[in-house]
Coordinates of C-alpha atoms in Angstrom, one line a residue:
X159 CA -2.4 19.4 13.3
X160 CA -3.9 16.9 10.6
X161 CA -6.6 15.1 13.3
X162 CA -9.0 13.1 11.7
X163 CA -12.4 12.1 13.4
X164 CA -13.8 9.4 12.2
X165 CA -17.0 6.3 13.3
X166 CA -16.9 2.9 12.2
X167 CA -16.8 -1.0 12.9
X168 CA -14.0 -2.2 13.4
X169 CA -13.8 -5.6 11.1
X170 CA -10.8 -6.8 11.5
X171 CA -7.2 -6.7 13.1
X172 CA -4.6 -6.9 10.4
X173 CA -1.4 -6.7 12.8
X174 CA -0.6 -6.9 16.1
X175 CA 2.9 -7.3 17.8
X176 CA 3.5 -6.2 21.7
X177 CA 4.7 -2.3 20.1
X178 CA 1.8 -2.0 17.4
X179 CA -2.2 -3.0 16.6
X180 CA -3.5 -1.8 12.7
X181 CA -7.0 -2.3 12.0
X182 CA -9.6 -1.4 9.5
X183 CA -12.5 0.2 10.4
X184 CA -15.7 0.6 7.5
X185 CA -17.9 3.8 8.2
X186 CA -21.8 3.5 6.9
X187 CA -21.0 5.4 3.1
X188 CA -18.5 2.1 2.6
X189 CA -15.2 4.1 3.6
X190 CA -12.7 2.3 5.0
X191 CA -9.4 3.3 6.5
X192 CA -6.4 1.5 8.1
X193 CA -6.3 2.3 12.3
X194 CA -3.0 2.0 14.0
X195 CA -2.1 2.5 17.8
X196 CA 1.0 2.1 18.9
X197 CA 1.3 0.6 22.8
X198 CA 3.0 3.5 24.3
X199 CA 2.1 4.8 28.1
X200 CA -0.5 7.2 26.7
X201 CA -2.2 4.6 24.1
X202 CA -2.0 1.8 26.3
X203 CA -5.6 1.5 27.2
X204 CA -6.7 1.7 23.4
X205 CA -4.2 -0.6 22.2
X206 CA -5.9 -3.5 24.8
X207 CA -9.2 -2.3 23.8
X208 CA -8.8 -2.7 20.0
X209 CA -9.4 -6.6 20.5
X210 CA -12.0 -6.3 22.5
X211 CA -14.4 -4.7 20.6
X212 CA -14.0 -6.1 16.7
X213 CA -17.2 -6.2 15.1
X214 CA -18.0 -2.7 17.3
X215 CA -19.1 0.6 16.2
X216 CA -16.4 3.2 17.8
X217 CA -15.4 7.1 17.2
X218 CA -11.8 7.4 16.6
X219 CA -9.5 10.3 16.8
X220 CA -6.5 10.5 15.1
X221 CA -3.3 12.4 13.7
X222 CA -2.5 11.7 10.1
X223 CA 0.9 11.2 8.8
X224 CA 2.3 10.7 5.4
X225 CA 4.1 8.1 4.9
X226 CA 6.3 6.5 2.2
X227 CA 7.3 2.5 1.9
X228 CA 9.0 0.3 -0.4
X229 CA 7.1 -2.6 -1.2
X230 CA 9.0 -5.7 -0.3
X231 CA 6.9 -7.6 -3.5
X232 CA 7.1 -4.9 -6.1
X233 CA 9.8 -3.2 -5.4
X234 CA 7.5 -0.1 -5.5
X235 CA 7.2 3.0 -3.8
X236 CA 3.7 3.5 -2.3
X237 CA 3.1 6.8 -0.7
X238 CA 0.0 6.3 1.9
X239 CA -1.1 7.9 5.3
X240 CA -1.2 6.9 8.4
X241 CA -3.8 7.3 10.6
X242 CA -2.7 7.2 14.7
X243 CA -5.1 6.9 17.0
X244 CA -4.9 9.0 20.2
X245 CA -8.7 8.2 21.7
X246 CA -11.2 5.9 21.1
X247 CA -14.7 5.9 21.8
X248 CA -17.1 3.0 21.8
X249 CA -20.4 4.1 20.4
X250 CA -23.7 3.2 22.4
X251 CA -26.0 2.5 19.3
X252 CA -26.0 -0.9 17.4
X253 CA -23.3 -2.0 14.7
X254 CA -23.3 -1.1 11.3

């Protein structure tokens, strides 16, 4: 398993439908990385928290994936990861 743990604020929500939320989430040495939960029986409860706590420090856990796109602009192929959150902690000390 690729799991990935990982602590940051959440600053922003880049997409949400009613199947899928992706965020970004910026750790204290500047790293950022793209969040996405998927609203499935088992990720329910994370997917409705997401919103809730933007501009919050949480603890993330997550399987990575590879994945590979065309971009619609470029016509490019971008190979990237994905990062899908399984559990989500909100952290008790101040933000970031």
């Amino acid at each position: 398993m690729n799991e990935l743990r990982f602590e940051g604020l959440i600053e922003r929500i880049t997409l949400k439908n009613e199947k899928v939320v992706k965020f970004t989430l910026l750790n204290k040495k500047n790293k950022r990385i793209t969040g996405t939960v998927f609203n499935g029986a088992n990720t329910r409860h994370i997917y409705e928290q997401v919103e809730e706590n933007v501009g919050q420090v949480v603890t993330i856990t997550a399987e990575m994936y590879e994945t590979s796109y065309k971009d619609k602009k470029t016509e490019q192929w971008i190979n990237s990861y994905c990062a899908c959150i399984n559990k989500m902690e909100c952290s008790q000390h101040a933000a970031m």
